[in-house]
Coordinates of C-alpha atoms and ligand atoms in Angstrom, one line a residue:
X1 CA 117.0 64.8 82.8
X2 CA 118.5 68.4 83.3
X3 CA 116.7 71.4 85.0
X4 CA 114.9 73.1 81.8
X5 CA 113.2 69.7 80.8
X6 CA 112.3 69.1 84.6
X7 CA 110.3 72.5 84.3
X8 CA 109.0 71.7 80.9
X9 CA 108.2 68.5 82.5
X10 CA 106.6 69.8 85.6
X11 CA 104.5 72.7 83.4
X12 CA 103.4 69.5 81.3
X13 CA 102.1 67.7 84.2
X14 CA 100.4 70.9 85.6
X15 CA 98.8 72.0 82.0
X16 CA 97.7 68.1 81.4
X17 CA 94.1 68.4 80.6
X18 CA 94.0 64.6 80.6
X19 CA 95.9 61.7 82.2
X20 CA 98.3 61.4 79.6
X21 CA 102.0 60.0 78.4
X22 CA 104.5 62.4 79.9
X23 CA 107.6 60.8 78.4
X24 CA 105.9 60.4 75.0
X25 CA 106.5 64.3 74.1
X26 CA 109.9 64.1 74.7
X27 CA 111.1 61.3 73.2
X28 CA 115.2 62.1 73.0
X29 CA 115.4 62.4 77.3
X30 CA 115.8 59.6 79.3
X31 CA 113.9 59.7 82.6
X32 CA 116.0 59.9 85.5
X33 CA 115.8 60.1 89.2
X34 CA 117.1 64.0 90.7
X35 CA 120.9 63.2 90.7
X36 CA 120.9 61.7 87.9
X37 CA 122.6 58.5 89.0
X38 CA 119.3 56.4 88.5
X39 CA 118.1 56.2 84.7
X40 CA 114.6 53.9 85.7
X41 CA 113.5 51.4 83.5
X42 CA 110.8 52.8 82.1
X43 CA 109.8 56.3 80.2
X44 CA 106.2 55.7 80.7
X45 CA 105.2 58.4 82.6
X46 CA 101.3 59.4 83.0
X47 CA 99.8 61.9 85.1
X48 CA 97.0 62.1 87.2
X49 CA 94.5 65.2 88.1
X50 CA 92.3 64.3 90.2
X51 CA 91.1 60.8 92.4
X52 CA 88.6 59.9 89.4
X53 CA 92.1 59.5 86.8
X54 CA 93.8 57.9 89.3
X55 CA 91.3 55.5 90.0
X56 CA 90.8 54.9 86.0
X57 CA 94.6 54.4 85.7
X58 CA 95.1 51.8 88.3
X59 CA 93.0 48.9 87.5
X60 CA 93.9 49.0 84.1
X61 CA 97.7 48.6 84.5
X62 CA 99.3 45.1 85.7
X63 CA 102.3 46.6 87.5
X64 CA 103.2 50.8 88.3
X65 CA 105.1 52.9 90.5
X66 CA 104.0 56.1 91.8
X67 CA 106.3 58.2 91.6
X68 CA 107.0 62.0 93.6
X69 CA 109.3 64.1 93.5
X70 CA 112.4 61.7 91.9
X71 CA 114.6 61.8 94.9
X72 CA 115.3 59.0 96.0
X73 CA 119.2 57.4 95.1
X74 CA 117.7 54.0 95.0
X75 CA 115.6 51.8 92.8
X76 CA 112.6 52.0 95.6
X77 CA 110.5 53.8 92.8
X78 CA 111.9 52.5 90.1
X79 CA 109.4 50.4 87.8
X80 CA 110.0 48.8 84.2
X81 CA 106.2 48.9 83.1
X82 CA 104.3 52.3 83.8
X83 CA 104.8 55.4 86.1
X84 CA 102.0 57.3 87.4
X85 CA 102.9 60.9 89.1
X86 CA 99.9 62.9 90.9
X87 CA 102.0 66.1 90.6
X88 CA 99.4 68.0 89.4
X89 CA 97.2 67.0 92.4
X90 CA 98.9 69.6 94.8
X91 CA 96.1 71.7 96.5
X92 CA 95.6 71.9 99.8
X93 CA 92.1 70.5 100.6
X94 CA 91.1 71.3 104.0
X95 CA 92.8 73.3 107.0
X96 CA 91.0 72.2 110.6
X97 CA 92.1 74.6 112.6
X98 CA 89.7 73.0 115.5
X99 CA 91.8 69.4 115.2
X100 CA 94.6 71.5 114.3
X101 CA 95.2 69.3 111.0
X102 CA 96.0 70.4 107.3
X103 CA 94.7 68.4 104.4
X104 CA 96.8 68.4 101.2
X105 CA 96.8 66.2 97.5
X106 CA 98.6 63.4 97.0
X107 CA 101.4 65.3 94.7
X108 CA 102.4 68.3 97.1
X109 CA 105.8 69.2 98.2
X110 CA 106.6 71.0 101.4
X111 CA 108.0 73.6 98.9
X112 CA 104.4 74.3 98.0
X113 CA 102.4 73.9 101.5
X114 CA 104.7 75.6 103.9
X115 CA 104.6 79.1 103.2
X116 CA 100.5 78.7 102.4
X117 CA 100.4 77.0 106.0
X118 CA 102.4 79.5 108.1
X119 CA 100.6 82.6 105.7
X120 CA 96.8 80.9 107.6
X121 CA 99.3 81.2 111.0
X122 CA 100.1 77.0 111.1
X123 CA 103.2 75.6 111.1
X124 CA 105.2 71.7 110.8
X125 CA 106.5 70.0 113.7
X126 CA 110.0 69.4 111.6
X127 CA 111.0 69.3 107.9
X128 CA 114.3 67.4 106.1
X129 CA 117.1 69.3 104.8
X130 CA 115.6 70.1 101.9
X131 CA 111.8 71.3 101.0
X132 CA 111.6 70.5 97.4
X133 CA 110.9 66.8 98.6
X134 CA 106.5 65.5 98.1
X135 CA 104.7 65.2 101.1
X136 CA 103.5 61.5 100.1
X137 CA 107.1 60.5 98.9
X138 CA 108.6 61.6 101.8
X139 CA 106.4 60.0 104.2
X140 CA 106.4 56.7 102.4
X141 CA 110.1 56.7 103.2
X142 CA 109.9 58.1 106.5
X143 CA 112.3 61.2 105.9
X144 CA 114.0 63.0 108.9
X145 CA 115.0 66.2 110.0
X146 CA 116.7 66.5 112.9
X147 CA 115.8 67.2 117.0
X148 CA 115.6 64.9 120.4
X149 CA 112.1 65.5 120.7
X150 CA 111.0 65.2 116.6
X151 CA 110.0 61.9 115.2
X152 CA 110.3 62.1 111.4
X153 CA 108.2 63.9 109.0
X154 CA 106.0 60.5 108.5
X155 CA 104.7 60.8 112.4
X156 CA 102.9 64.0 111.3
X157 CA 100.7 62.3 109.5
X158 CA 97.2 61.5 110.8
X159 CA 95.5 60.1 107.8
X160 CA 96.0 59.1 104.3
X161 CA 93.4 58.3 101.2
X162 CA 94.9 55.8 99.0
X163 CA 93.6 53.8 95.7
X164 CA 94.3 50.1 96.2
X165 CA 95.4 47.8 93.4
X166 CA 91.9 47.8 92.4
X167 CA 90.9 51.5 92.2
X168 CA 88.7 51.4 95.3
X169 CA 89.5 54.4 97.4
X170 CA 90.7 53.7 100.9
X171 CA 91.0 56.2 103.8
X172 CA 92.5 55.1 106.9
X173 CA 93.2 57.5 110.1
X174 CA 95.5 57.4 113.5
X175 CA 92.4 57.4 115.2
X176 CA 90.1 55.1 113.6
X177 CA 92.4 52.5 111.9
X178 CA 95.2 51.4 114.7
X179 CA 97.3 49.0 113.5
X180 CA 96.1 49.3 109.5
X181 CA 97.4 53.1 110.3
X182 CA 100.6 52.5 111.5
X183 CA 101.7 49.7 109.4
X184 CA 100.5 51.9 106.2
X185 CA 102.0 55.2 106.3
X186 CA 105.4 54.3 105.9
X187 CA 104.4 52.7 102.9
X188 CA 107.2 52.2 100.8
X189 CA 105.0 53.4 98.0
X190 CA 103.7 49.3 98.2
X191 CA 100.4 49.9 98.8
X192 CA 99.1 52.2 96.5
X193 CA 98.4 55.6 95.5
X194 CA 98.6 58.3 97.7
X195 CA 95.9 60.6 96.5
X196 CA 95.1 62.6 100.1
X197 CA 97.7 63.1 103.4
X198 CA 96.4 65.1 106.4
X199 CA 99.4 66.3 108.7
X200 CA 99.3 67.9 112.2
X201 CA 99.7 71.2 112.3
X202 CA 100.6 73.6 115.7
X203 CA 100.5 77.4 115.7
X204 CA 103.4 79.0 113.3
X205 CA 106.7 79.8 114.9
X206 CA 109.9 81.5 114.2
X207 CA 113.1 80.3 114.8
X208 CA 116.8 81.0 114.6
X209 CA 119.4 79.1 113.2
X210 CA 123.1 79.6 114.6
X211 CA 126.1 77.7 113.1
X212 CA 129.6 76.9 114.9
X213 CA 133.2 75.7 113.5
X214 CA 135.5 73.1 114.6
X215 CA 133.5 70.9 117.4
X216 CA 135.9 68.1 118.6
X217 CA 134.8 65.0 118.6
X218 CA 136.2 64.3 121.7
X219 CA 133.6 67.1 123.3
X220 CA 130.6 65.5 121.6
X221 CA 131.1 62.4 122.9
X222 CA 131.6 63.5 126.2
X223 CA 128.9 66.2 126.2
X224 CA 126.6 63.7 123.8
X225 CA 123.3 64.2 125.9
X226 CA 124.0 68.3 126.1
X227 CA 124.6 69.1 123.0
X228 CA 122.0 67.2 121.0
X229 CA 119.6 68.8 123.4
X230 CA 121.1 72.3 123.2
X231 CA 118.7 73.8 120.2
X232 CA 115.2 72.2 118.9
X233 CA 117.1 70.9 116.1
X234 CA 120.9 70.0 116.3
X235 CA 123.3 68.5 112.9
X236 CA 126.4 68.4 112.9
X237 CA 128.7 67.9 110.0
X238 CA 132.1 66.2 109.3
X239 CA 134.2 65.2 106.9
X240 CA 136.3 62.8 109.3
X241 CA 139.0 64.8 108.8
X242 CA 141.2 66.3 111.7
X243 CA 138.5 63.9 114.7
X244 CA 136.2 67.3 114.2
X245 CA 132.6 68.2 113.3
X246 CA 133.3 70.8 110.9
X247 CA 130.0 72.8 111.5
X248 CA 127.0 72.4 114.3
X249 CA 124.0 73.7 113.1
X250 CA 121.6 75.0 116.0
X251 CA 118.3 75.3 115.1
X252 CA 115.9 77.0 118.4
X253 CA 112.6 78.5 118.4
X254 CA 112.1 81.7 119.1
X255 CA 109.7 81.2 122.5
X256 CA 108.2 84.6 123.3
X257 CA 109.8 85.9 126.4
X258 CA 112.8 83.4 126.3
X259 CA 115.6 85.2 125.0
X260 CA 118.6 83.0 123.1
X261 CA 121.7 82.5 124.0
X262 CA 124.3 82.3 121.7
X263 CA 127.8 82.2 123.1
X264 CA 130.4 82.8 120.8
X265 CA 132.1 79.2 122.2
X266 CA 129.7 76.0 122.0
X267 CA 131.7 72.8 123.5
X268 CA 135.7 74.3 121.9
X269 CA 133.5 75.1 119.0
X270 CA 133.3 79.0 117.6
X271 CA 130.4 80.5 116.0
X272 CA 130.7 81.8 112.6
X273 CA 130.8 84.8 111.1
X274 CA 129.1 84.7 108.3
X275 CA 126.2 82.3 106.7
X276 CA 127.7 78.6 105.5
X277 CA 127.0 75.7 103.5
X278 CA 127.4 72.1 105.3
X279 CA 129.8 71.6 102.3
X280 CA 132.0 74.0 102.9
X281 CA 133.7 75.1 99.5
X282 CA 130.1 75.4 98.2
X283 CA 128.1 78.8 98.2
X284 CA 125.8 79.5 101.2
X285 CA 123.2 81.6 98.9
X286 CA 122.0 78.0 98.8
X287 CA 121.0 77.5 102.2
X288 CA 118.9 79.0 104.5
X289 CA 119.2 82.1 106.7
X290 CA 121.5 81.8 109.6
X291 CA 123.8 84.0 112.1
X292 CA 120.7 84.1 114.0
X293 CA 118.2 86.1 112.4
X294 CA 115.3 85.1 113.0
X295 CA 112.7 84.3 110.4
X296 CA 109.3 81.9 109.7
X297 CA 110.0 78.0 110.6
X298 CA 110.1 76.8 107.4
X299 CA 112.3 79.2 106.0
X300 CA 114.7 77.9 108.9
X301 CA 113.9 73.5 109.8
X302 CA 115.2 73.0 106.3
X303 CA 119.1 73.8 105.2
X304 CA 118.8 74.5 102.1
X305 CA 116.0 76.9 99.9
X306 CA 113.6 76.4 97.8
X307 CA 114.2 78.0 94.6
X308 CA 117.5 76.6 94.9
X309 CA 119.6 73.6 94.2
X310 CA 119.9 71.9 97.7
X311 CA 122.8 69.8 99.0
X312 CA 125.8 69.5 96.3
X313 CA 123.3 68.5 93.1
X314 CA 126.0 66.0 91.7
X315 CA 126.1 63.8 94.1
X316 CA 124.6 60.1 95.8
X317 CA 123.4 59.7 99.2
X318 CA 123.6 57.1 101.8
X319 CA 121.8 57.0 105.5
X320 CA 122.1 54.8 108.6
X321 CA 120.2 54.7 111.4
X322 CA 121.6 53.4 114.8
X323 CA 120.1 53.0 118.2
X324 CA 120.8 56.0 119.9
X325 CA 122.7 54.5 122.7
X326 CA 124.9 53.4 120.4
X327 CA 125.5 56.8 118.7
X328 CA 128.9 57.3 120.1
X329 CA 130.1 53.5 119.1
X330 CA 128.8 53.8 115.7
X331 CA 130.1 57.5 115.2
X332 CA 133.6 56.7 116.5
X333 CA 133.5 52.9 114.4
X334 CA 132.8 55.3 111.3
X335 CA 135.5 57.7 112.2
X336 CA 137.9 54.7 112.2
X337 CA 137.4 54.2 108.7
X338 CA 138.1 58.2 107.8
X339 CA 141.2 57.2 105.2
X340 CA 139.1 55.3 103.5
X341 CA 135.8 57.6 103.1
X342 CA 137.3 60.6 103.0
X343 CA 138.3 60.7 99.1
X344 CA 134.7 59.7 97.8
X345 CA 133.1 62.1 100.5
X346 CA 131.4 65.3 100.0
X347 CA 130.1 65.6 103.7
X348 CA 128.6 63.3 106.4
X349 CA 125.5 64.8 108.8
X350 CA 124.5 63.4 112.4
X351 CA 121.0 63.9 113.0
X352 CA 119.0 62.6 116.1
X353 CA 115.4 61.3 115.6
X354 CA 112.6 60.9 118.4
X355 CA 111.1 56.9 118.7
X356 CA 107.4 56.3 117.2
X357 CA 105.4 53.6 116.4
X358 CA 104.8 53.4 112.7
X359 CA 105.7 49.6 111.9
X360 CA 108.5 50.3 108.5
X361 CA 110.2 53.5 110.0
X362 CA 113.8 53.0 111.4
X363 CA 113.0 54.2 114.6
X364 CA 109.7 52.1 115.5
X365 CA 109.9 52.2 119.4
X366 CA 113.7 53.5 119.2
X367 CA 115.3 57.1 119.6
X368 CA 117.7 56.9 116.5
X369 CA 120.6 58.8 115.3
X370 CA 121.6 58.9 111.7
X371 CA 125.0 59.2 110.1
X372 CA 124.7 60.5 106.4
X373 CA 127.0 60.4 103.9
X374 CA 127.1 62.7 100.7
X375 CA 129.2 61.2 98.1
X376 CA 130.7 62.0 95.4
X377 CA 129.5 60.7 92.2
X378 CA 131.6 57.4 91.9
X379 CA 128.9 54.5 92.8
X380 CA 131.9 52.3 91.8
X381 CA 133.6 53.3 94.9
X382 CA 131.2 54.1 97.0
X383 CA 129.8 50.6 96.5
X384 CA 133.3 49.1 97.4
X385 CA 133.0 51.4 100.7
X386 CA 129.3 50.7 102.1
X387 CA 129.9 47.4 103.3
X388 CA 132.6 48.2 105.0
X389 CA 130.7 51.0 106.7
X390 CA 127.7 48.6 107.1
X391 CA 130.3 45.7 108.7
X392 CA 130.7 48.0 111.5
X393 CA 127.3 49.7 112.0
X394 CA 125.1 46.3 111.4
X395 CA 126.2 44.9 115.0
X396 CA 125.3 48.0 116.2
X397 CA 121.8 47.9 115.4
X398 CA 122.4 50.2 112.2
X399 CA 119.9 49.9 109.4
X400 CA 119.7 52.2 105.8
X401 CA 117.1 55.0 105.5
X402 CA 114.8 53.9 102.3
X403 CA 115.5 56.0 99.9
X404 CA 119.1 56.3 99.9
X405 CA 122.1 53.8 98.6
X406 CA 123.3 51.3 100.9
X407 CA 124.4 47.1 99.9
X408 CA 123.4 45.6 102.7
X409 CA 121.6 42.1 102.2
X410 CA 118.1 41.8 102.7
X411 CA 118.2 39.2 105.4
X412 CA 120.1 41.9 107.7
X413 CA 117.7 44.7 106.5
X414 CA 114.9 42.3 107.9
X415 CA 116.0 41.6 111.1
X416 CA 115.8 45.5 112.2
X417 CA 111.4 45.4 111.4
X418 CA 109.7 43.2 113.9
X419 CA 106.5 43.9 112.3
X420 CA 107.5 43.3 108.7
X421 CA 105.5 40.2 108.3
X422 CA 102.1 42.5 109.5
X423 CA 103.7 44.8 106.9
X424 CA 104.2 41.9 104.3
X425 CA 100.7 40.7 105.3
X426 CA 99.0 44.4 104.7
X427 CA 100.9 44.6 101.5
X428 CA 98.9 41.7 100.4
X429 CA 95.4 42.9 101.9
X430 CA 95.7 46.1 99.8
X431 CA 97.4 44.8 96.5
X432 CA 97.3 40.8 96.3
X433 CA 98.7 41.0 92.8
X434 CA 101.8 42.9 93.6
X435 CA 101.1 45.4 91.0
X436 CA 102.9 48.0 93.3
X437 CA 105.9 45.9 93.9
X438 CA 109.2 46.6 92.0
X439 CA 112.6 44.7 92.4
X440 CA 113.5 46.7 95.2
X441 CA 110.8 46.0 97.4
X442 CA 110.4 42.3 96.2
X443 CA 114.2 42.2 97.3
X444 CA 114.3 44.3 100.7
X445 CA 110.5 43.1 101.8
X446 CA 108.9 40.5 100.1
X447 CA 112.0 38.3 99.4
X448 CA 111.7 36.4 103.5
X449 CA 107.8 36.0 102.6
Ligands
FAD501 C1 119.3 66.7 98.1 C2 118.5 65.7 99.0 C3 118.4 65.9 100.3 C4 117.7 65.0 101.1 N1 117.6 65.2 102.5 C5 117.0 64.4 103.3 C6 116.8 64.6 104.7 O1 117.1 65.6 105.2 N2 116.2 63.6 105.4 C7 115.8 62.4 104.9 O2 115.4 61.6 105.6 N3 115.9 62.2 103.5 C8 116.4 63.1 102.7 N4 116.5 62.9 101.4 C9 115.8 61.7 100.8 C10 114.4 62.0 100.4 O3 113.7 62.7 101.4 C11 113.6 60.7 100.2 O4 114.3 60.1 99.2 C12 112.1 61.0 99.8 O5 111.5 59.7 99.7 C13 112.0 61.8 98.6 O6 110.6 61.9 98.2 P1 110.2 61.9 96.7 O7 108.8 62.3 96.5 O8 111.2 62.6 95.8 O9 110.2 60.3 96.4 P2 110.4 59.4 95.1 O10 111.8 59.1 94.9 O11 109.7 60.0 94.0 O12 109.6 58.2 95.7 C14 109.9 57.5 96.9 C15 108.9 56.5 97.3 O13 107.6 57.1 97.6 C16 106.6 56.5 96.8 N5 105.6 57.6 96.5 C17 105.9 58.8 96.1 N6 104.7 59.5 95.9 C18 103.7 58.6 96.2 C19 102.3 58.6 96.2 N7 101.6 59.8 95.9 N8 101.6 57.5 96.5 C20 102.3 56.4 96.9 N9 103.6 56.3 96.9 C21 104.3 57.4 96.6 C22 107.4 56.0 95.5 O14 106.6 55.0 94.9 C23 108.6 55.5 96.2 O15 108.4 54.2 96.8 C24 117.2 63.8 100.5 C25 117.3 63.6 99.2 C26 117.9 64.6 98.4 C27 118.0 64.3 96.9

C-alpha cells in the first residue's frame, strides 16, 4: 500500500461512523504491512470506535487479528480471516498526575500522545527509534529503545483493558493482577483486543543528543561497561566494515545544574559536525535534532521524526537479543561474518536493555543487548544469511525480537521463555478457541503445547 492510500486509509478509519469494511472501498490495493515486504492474507479490514464495536465485533468472528500500526516485518499479525484495527480509538482517557500514570485508547501511537503528554508537563521513561509505532502494538511485542537503566517500552505499562475471545471486557493491573499482569502485557497480540493501556509517566524532561564517528571496536569492547553507561541512552551503529562503529549516538538528559560534557574525542571516536542519519548516505532531515541542542524528550529518545519517513523505508528488519554478558562474544561472532552481511546490509544498531519481569519479553530477569540489522530488500538473501547469524548467537543465549524477521526454529525460540507454558496456559484462559492465534504464533508458541 503506498503513502497516499495509507492517509486515505487512515482518514477512512478516523471518519468511520460505523465499524465497517476498510479494504472493501478500495478494492484494486492489496493490504500490506509498512515495508511492504508482507502482503497478509486477508483484505478484510474493519474498524472499531469505541469498546461497545469492539466488543460487537469479537464474538461474532471465528478467527482475527488486531492489527496497529503495520510494522512489524513478520507474519505475527498476519491473519487470513478478518482484521480489526482500533485506530480510530486514539484519545487519551485519563492523566493521574497523583499516581503519575497516563491513560490512552487502544489505537494510539507515541506520535500522537507524546507531544499532548510533555504539553500537561509528563514525559516517557524511553521510546524506540521511531514514534510512528501504536502504543498497544508496541507493547505486545515488547519494543526497545535504548539505555542501561531502561527496560523496554512494554515495562511502562501498568494496566491494560482488553476484550477476550468472547467480548467480555477485562482489565488487569501491575498492582492488582501479579502474575495474570506480567504474563499479559507482552501479549503477542494472543490474547485479545487491546482497547485501554495506562503507562507511567515522570515529570517532562529535555535532553540532548550528541553523535560521534569512527568508534573502534577494539575501544568498545575494552571500555564496554563505560561507554554504554556514558549518556541515558547509548546506540551505536555499524556496518561491519573497517572493525568500527560508524556512529555513537549519545542520548543525556538535561539535569538542571549538571552541565554536559561533550568532548570532541569519545573512546578514538570524533564528534560530528553536523546532524546524521544512522545510514549514512541517507538525509538527516529525517532524524531528530542532534549536535547537542537541546529540546523536549520525545523530540530526542526517538531517531527519527514524526512527520517523516523513519529508518531507510525500503527495507526488512531483523533483531537479536543476547545476554548482556555475552555482548562482546556475540558482537565480535557477528563481526566475523562481515563479508557475508555486508552486501545485503543497510546498517546494524547495538542497543542495551535493562532486565524486567514480564513473562514473553527477551529480557525477563536478564540485562539484554540487541544487535539489529537493517537490510536491504532481498528476503531471498537475507534468509540464506540469518541462520548463519543465528548459528552463532543461539549458543550465546541470543533470541529474535517479535516483530522482526529471523528463521530460527521454534524449538530454539522456546527454550529462551521459561514461563511460556504460564503464557500458553493464559492464552487458553482468555481465548480457549484460538480465535486470536495466526500461523505465526501457533508456530513460535503454541506448536510445544
Ligand atoms: C522503521 C522501523 C523502526 C523500528 N524501530 C524499532 C525499535 O527501535 N525498537 C524495537 O524494538 N522495534 C522497532 N521496530 C519494530 C516495531 O516497534 C514493532 O514491530 C511493533 O510491534 C510495531 O507496532 P505496530 O502497532 O506497528 O504493530 P503491528 O505490526 O500492527 O502488530 C504487532 C502485534 O501487536 C498486536 N496488536 C497491535 N495492536 C493491538 C491491539 N490494540 N490489541 C491487541 N493486539 C494488538 C498485533 O496483533 C500483532 O501481534 C521498528 C519497526 C520499523 C518499521
Amino acid at each position: 500500500m503506498n503513502k497516499r492510500t495509507f492517509i486515505k486509509l487512515t482518514s477512512a478509519m478516523a471518519a468511520s461512523p460505523i465499524l465497517s469494511p476498510l479494504m472493501a472501498a478500495m478494492p484494486d490495493e492489496k493490504l500490506k504491512n509498512w515495508a511492504g515486504n508482507l502482503e497478509y492474507g486477508t483484505e478484510r479490514l474493519y474498524s472499531a470506535e469505541s469498546l461497545e464495536q469492539v466488543r460487537e465485533f469479537v464474538p461474532k468472528q471465528s478467527r482475527l487479528k488486531v492489527l496497529g500500526t503495520r510494522h512489524c516485518f513478520n507474519t505475527i499479525a498476519n491473519s487470513t480471516d478478518e482484521f480489526l484495527s482500533v485506530r480510530p480509538m486514539a484519545k487519551i482517557v485519563a492523566l493521574d498526575a497523583t499516581a503519575r500514570t497516563v491513560t490512552v485508547e487502544g489505537g494510539m501511537s507515541y506520535g500522537q500522545l507524546c507531544p499532548e503528554l510533555d504539553s500537561k508537563g509528563f514525559a516517557l521513561h524511553n521510546l524506540a527509534s521511531l514514534p510512528h509505532i501504536s502504543i498497544a502494538g508496541a507493547c505486545s511485542t515488547a519494543t526497545h529503545g535504548s539505555g542501561d537503566k531502561n527496560g523496554n517500552l512494554s515495562t511502562a505499562v501498568s494496566a491494560l483493558e482488553l476484550v477476550t475471545a468472547t467480548g467480555e471486557v477485562v482489565q488487569l493491573s501491575r498492582k492488582a493482577d501479579g502474575d495474570t499482569f506480567r504474563g499479559a502485557v507482552v501479549g503477542l497480540g494472543a490474547l485479545g483486543v487491546i482497547t485501554k493501556v495506562t503507562l507511567d509517566v515522570q515529570p517532562t524532561f529535555q535532553m540532548r543528543q550528541y553523535v560521534y564517528e569512527n568508534l573502534p571496536m577494539s575501544q568498545w569492547t575494552e571500555n564496554f561497561e563505560a561507554i554504554e553507561s556514558s549518556a541515558y541512552s547509548v546506540s551505536l551503529f555499524t556496518d561491519w566494515q573497517r572493525e568500527k562503529f560508524n556512529e555513537v549516538w549519545l542520548k543525556s538528559r538535561v539535569e538542571d545544574g549538571k552541565p554536559f560534557r561533550a568532548p570532541e574525542e569519545f573512546y578514538g571516536a570524533k564528534r560530528a559536525t553536523k546532524n546524521l542519519h544512522p545510514i549514512a548516505e541517507l538525509s538527516a532531515e529525517n532524524c531528530t535534532e542532534q549536535m547537542g541542542v537541546p529540546g523536549p524528550w520525545y523530540e530526542r529518545l526517538p531517531h527519527f521524526r514524526m512527520g517523516f519517513t523513519p529508518s531507510a523505508g525500503k527495507e526488512l528488519q531483523s533483531e537479536y537479543f543476547v545476554p548482556r554478558p555475552n555482548a562482546i562474544d556475540a558482537v565480535m561472532a557477528v563481526e566475523r561474518l562481515h563479508d557475508r552481511i555486508t552486501p545485503h546490509l543497510l546498517i546494524t544498531e547495538i542497543r542495551t536493555i535493562a532486565a524486567d519481569d514480564l513473562w514473553m519479553s527477551p529480557c525477563y530477569k536478564q540485562a539484554c543487548v540487541t544487535i539489529h540489522f537493517t537490510w536491504k530488500q532481498d528476503w531471498p538473501a537475507v534468509q540464506k544469511l540469518l541462520p548463519l547469524i543465528e548459528r552463532e548467537l543461539v549458543p550465546l543465549g541470543g533470541r529474535p525480537h517479535w516483530g522482526k524477521l529471523f528463521t530460527m526454529p521454534p524449538q530454539q525460540v522456546h527454550a529462551n521463555y521459561e514461563k511460556l507454558p504460564k503464557f500458553v496456559a493464559l492464552c487458553k484462559r482468555f481465548d480457549p478457541q484460538g480465535k486470536f492465534r495466526n500461523e505465526f504464533l501457533n508456530a513460535n508458541i503454541f506448536s510445544g503445547s
